[in-house]
């Protein structure tokens, strides 16, 4: 397994780029790269040459997360202005605007079938689930308070929810919190199942293996990448190699590799079987907020990896 650098675009946005994802190809459009920035814009890019397809405005503060519907026809952006904007990819028309209280909109992800958008609820210590047919709030998955704590205790702020990930079968949802804990929910029953422990600092990124609904990968400010059996509640691998916070993790479509982006300005490729980094890319000059493989599973090796950074640039690599 290896990464080969393909191309970079230096000033892709006018400010730090905090989020990226891939919009699946449709019968009308090829697959596109979607990025969100502190410059309040969301941009769509052609990965062939990193040419700009269109720019979306509509937020009045920086964009912290972007998500693409599995159909490739709609996407969403979440901003520090506490709004989630859902838009038509082709026309850029706004489909829905989802409002939340301040600091309650962070990372988000559509479920594999595209029926639900999960939004990490920040200071609400919960994940909000929005139905994508009518854009109504259908469930709030709340992290239970630690036993013995009173409602007035400030401890719940530590459960500030930063990250969210769906299992590939759509049955479970995991979220990562500021205190280093990961919470797993049964979505159908809207039921909290258990915590996954092991991290000591904020968990900023989560990704399930596309091939195994039990395997959950996490990245944390404690500089470590963990692999859990999310159903059996066990931590089975802990990998270190970054010299600062791990801001983003993703699992390759073939399930054989993990990519990570860090405050140490590097992108790393990891072999989970070796429990070690096999490659380090040093083309960014500031912290790397997002890494994302193209393709949603299916066991294929050979795809693109994108990374975005505070240095305002986008980089593309070939994973093989």
mmCIF file of C-alpha atoms in Angstrom, residues 66-240:
data_model
loop_
_atom_site.group_PDB
_atom_site.id
_atom_site.type_symbol
_atom_site.label_atom_id
_atom_site.label_comp_id
_atom_site.label_asym_id
_atom_site.label_seq_id
_atom_site.Cartn_x
_atom_site.Cartn_y
_atom_site.Cartn_z
ATOM 1 C CA UNK A 66 -19.324 19.136 4.960
ATOM 2 C CA UNK A 67 -21.271 15.981 4.085
ATOM 3 C CA UNK A 68 -22.452 14.432 0.819
ATOM 4 C CA UNK A 69 -25.596 12.359 0.326
ATOM 5 C CA UNK A 70 -24.896 8.881 -1.120
ATOM 6 C CA UNK A 71 -26.967 9.773 -4.211
ATOM 7 C CA UNK A 72 -24.436 12.494 -5.099
ATOM 8 C CA UNK A 73 -27.319 14.913 -5.684
ATOM 9 C CA UNK A 74 -27.415 16.789 -2.388
ATOM 10 C CA UNK A 75 -24.841 17.885 0.164
ATOM 11 C CA UNK A 76 -24.729 19.780 3.450
ATOM 12 C CA UNK A 77 -22.444 22.255 5.170
ATOM 13 C CA UNK A 78 -22.310 23.047 8.895
ATOM 14 C CA UNK A 79 -21.001 26.338 10.202
ATOM 15 C CA UNK A 80 -20.072 28.090 13.419
ATOM 16 C CA UNK A 81 -23.140 30.273 12.700
ATOM 17 C CA UNK A 82 -25.137 27.267 14.077
ATOM 18 C CA UNK A 83 -26.838 26.536 10.768
ATOM 19 C CA UNK A 84 -26.665 23.454 8.566
ATOM 20 C CA UNK A 85 -27.318 24.358 4.939
ATOM 21 C CA UNK A 86 -28.578 21.523 2.716
ATOM 22 C CA UNK A 87 -28.193 22.238 -0.985
ATOM 23 C CA UNK A 88 -28.630 20.772 -4.457
ATOM 24 C CA UNK A 89 -25.163 19.881 -5.781
ATOM 25 C CA UNK A 90 -25.939 20.704 -9.408
ATOM 26 C CA UNK A 91 -27.855 23.976 -8.986
ATOM 27 C CA UNK A 92 -26.567 25.143 -5.565
ATOM 28 C CA UNK A 93 -30.195 25.878 -4.577
ATOM 29 C CA UNK A 94 -30.858 25.674 -0.848
ATOM 30 C CA UNK A 95 -33.065 22.673 -0.046
ATOM 31 C CA UNK A 96 -33.276 23.162 3.721
ATOM 32 C CA UNK A 97 -31.722 25.208 6.511
ATOM 33 C CA UNK A 98 -31.436 23.392 9.842
ATOM 34 C CA UNK A 99 -30.989 25.625 12.875
ATOM 35 C CA UNK A 100 -29.417 24.741 16.213
ATOM 36 C CA UNK A 101 -28.523 26.661 19.387
ATOM 37 C CA UNK A 102 -25.010 28.190 19.459
ATOM 38 C CA UNK A 103 -22.086 25.708 19.516
ATOM 39 C CA UNK A 104 -24.380 22.737 18.845
ATOM 40 C CA UNK A 105 -23.377 22.061 15.218
ATOM 41 C CA UNK A 106 -20.106 20.253 14.543
ATOM 42 C CA UNK A 107 -19.290 17.257 12.359
ATOM 43 C CA UNK A 108 -22.063 15.559 10.407
ATOM 44 C CA UNK A 109 -22.584 12.565 8.151
ATOM 45 C CA UNK A 110 -25.397 11.050 6.075
ATOM 46 C CA UNK A 111 -26.257 7.437 6.844
ATOM 47 C CA UNK A 112 -25.357 4.863 4.130
ATOM 48 C CA UNK A 113 -28.916 4.771 2.745
ATOM 49 C CA UNK A 114 -29.257 8.541 2.758
ATOM 50 C CA UNK A 115 -32.425 8.655 4.868
ATOM 51 C CA UNK A 116 -30.890 10.429 7.882
ATOM 52 C CA UNK A 117 -28.338 13.182 8.523
ATOM 53 C CA UNK A 118 -26.523 12.879 11.857
ATOM 54 C CA UNK A 119 -25.127 16.099 13.339
ATOM 55 C CA UNK A 120 -22.691 16.104 16.275
ATOM 56 C CA UNK A 121 -24.379 18.333 18.839
ATOM 57 C CA UNK A 122 -21.390 19.976 20.538
ATOM 58 C CA UNK A 123 -22.352 21.411 23.918
ATOM 59 C CA UNK A 124 -25.726 19.599 23.915
ATOM 60 C CA UNK A 125 -23.817 16.332 24.582
ATOM 61 C CA UNK A 126 -25.922 14.626 21.926
ATOM 62 C CA UNK A 127 -26.237 13.731 18.264
ATOM 63 C CA UNK A 128 -29.233 15.102 16.349
ATOM 64 C CA UNK A 129 -30.811 12.969 13.624
ATOM 65 C CA UNK A 130 -32.604 14.740 10.768
ATOM 66 C CA UNK A 131 -34.911 12.947 8.342
ATOM 67 C CA UNK A 132 -33.814 13.720 4.766
ATOM 68 C CA UNK A 133 -37.288 13.410 3.211
ATOM 69 C CA UNK A 134 -38.865 16.303 5.128
ATOM 70 C CA UNK A 135 -35.808 17.701 6.981
ATOM 71 C CA UNK A 136 -37.424 17.251 10.357
ATOM 72 C CA UNK A 137 -35.577 16.471 13.568
ATOM 73 C CA UNK A 138 -36.527 12.831 14.248
ATOM 74 C CA UNK A 139 -34.322 11.887 17.209
ATOM 75 C CA UNK A 140 -31.824 13.225 19.709
ATOM 76 C CA UNK A 141 -29.294 10.643 20.894
ATOM 77 C CA UNK A 142 -28.108 11.925 24.263
ATOM 78 C CA UNK A 143 -24.975 10.735 26.010
ATOM 79 C CA UNK A 144 -26.007 9.600 29.507
ATOM 80 C CA UNK A 145 -24.541 11.503 32.439
ATOM 81 C CA UNK A 146 -21.904 9.747 34.510
ATOM 82 C CA UNK A 147 -23.533 7.907 37.407
ATOM 83 C CA UNK A 148 -23.734 9.995 40.539
ATOM 84 C CA UNK A 149 -23.535 13.366 38.774
ATOM 85 C CA UNK A 150 -26.260 15.936 39.235
ATOM 86 C CA UNK A 151 -27.883 17.806 36.336
ATOM 87 C CA UNK A 152 -26.253 21.001 37.592
ATOM 88 C CA UNK A 153 -22.754 19.498 37.415
ATOM 89 C CA UNK A 154 -20.508 21.110 34.845
ATOM 90 C CA UNK A 155 -19.189 17.671 33.877
ATOM 91 C CA UNK A 156 -21.514 17.402 30.906
ATOM 92 C CA UNK A 157 -19.484 20.058 29.087
ATOM 93 C CA UNK A 158 -16.725 17.469 28.851
ATOM 94 C CA UNK A 159 -19.122 15.389 26.761
ATOM 95 C CA UNK A 160 -19.030 18.162 24.118
ATOM 96 C CA UNK A 161 -19.620 16.111 20.949
ATOM 97 C CA UNK A 162 -17.134 16.844 18.166
ATOM 98 C CA UNK A 163 -17.269 13.885 15.786
ATOM 99 C CA UNK A 164 -19.751 11.372 14.406
ATOM 100 C CA UNK A 165 -19.659 8.243 12.220
ATOM 101 C CA UNK A 166 -22.212 5.727 10.911
ATOM 102 C CA UNK A 167 -21.440 2.028 10.753
ATOM 103 C CA UNK A 168 -21.511 0.756 7.126
ATOM 104 C CA UNK A 169 -24.780 -1.105 7.738
ATOM 105 C CA UNK A 170 -26.381 2.040 9.199
ATOM 106 C CA UNK A 171 -27.419 0.297 12.407
ATOM 107 C CA UNK A 172 -25.021 1.975 14.777
ATOM 108 C CA UNK A 173 -23.730 5.487 15.255
ATOM 109 C CA UNK A 174 -20.603 6.496 17.165
ATOM 110 C CA UNK A 175 -19.714 9.951 18.443
ATOM 111 C CA UNK A 176 -16.500 11.291 19.935
ATOM 112 C CA UNK A 177 -16.339 13.811 22.772
ATOM 113 C CA UNK A 178 -14.055 16.430 24.258
ATOM 114 C CA UNK A 179 -13.254 14.224 27.281
ATOM 115 C CA UNK A 180 -11.810 11.443 25.082
ATOM 116 C CA UNK A 181 -14.772 9.097 25.334
ATOM 117 C CA UNK A 182 -16.605 7.540 22.392
ATOM 118 C CA UNK A 183 -20.321 6.725 22.684
ATOM 119 C CA UNK A 184 -22.048 4.065 20.582
ATOM 120 C CA UNK A 185 -25.812 4.091 19.866
ATOM 121 C CA UNK A 186 -28.319 1.663 18.387
ATOM 122 C CA UNK A 187 -29.986 4.009 15.888
ATOM 123 C CA UNK A 188 -33.189 2.070 15.238
ATOM 124 C CA UNK A 189 -34.024 1.934 18.931
ATOM 125 C CA UNK A 190 -32.486 5.388 19.587
ATOM 126 C CA UNK A 191 -30.674 3.701 22.472
ATOM 127 C CA UNK A 192 -27.286 4.360 24.041
ATOM 128 C CA UNK A 193 -25.283 1.108 24.037
ATOM 129 C CA UNK A 194 -21.895 1.792 25.632
ATOM 130 C CA UNK A 195 -18.800 3.950 25.893
ATOM 131 C CA UNK A 196 -15.448 3.081 24.320
ATOM 132 C CA UNK A 197 -12.574 4.222 26.518
ATOM 133 C CA UNK A 198 -8.867 4.644 25.894
ATOM 134 C CA UNK A 199 -8.319 8.200 24.703
ATOM 135 C CA UNK A 200 -7.365 10.869 27.231
ATOM 136 C CA UNK A 201 -8.079 13.963 25.110
ATOM 137 C CA UNK A 202 -10.689 15.151 22.561
ATOM 138 C CA UNK A 203 -11.717 12.679 19.850
ATOM 139 C CA UNK A 204 -11.939 14.859 16.740
ATOM 140 C CA UNK A 205 -12.496 12.179 14.119
ATOM 141 C CA UNK A 206 -14.126 8.753 13.758
ATOM 142 C CA UNK A 207 -14.429 6.350 10.812
ATOM 143 C CA UNK A 208 -15.813 2.823 10.538
ATOM 144 C CA UNK A 209 -14.188 0.257 8.285
ATOM 145 C CA UNK A 210 -16.344 0.067 5.129
ATOM 146 C CA UNK A 211 -15.973 -3.716 5.161
ATOM 147 C CA UNK A 212 -16.593 -4.528 8.842
ATOM 148 C CA UNK A 213 -19.354 -2.805 10.840
ATOM 149 C CA UNK A 214 -17.566 -3.695 14.084
ATOM 150 C CA UNK A 215 -14.265 -1.930 13.378
ATOM 151 C CA UNK A 216 -14.174 1.727 14.429
ATOM 152 C CA UNK A 217 -11.097 3.958 14.014
ATOM 153 C CA UNK A 218 -10.593 7.120 16.075
ATOM 154 C CA UNK A 219 -8.147 10.022 16.100
ATOM 155 C CA UNK A 220 -7.478 12.155 19.172
ATOM 156 C CA UNK A 221 -5.549 15.118 20.541
ATOM 157 C CA UNK A 222 -3.591 12.546 22.585
ATOM 158 C CA UNK A 223 -1.643 11.924 19.310
ATOM 159 C CA UNK A 224 -2.955 8.351 19.029
ATOM 160 C CA UNK A 225 -5.100 6.435 16.559
ATOM 161 C CA UNK A 226 -7.227 3.696 18.088
ATOM 162 C CA UNK A 227 -9.030 0.730 16.557
ATOM 163 C CA UNK A 228 -11.995 -0.641 18.480
ATOM 164 C CA UNK A 229 -14.366 -3.555 18.218
ATOM 165 C CA UNK A 230 -17.306 -1.181 18.597
ATOM 166 C CA UNK A 231 -19.735 -4.017 19.347
ATOM 167 C CA UNK A 232 -17.496 -5.957 21.719
ATOM 168 C CA UNK A 233 -16.419 -2.744 23.472
ATOM 169 C CA UNK A 234 -12.720 -3.595 23.160
ATOM 170 C CA UNK A 235 -9.727 -1.504 22.123
ATOM 171 C CA UNK A 236 -7.607 -3.878 20.016
ATOM 172 C CA UNK A 237 -5.011 -1.527 18.534
ATOM 173 C CA UNK A 238 -3.404 1.759 19.553
ATOM 174 C CA UNK A 239 -1.006 3.397 17.086
ATOM 175 C CA UNK A 240 1.287 6.364 17.621
#
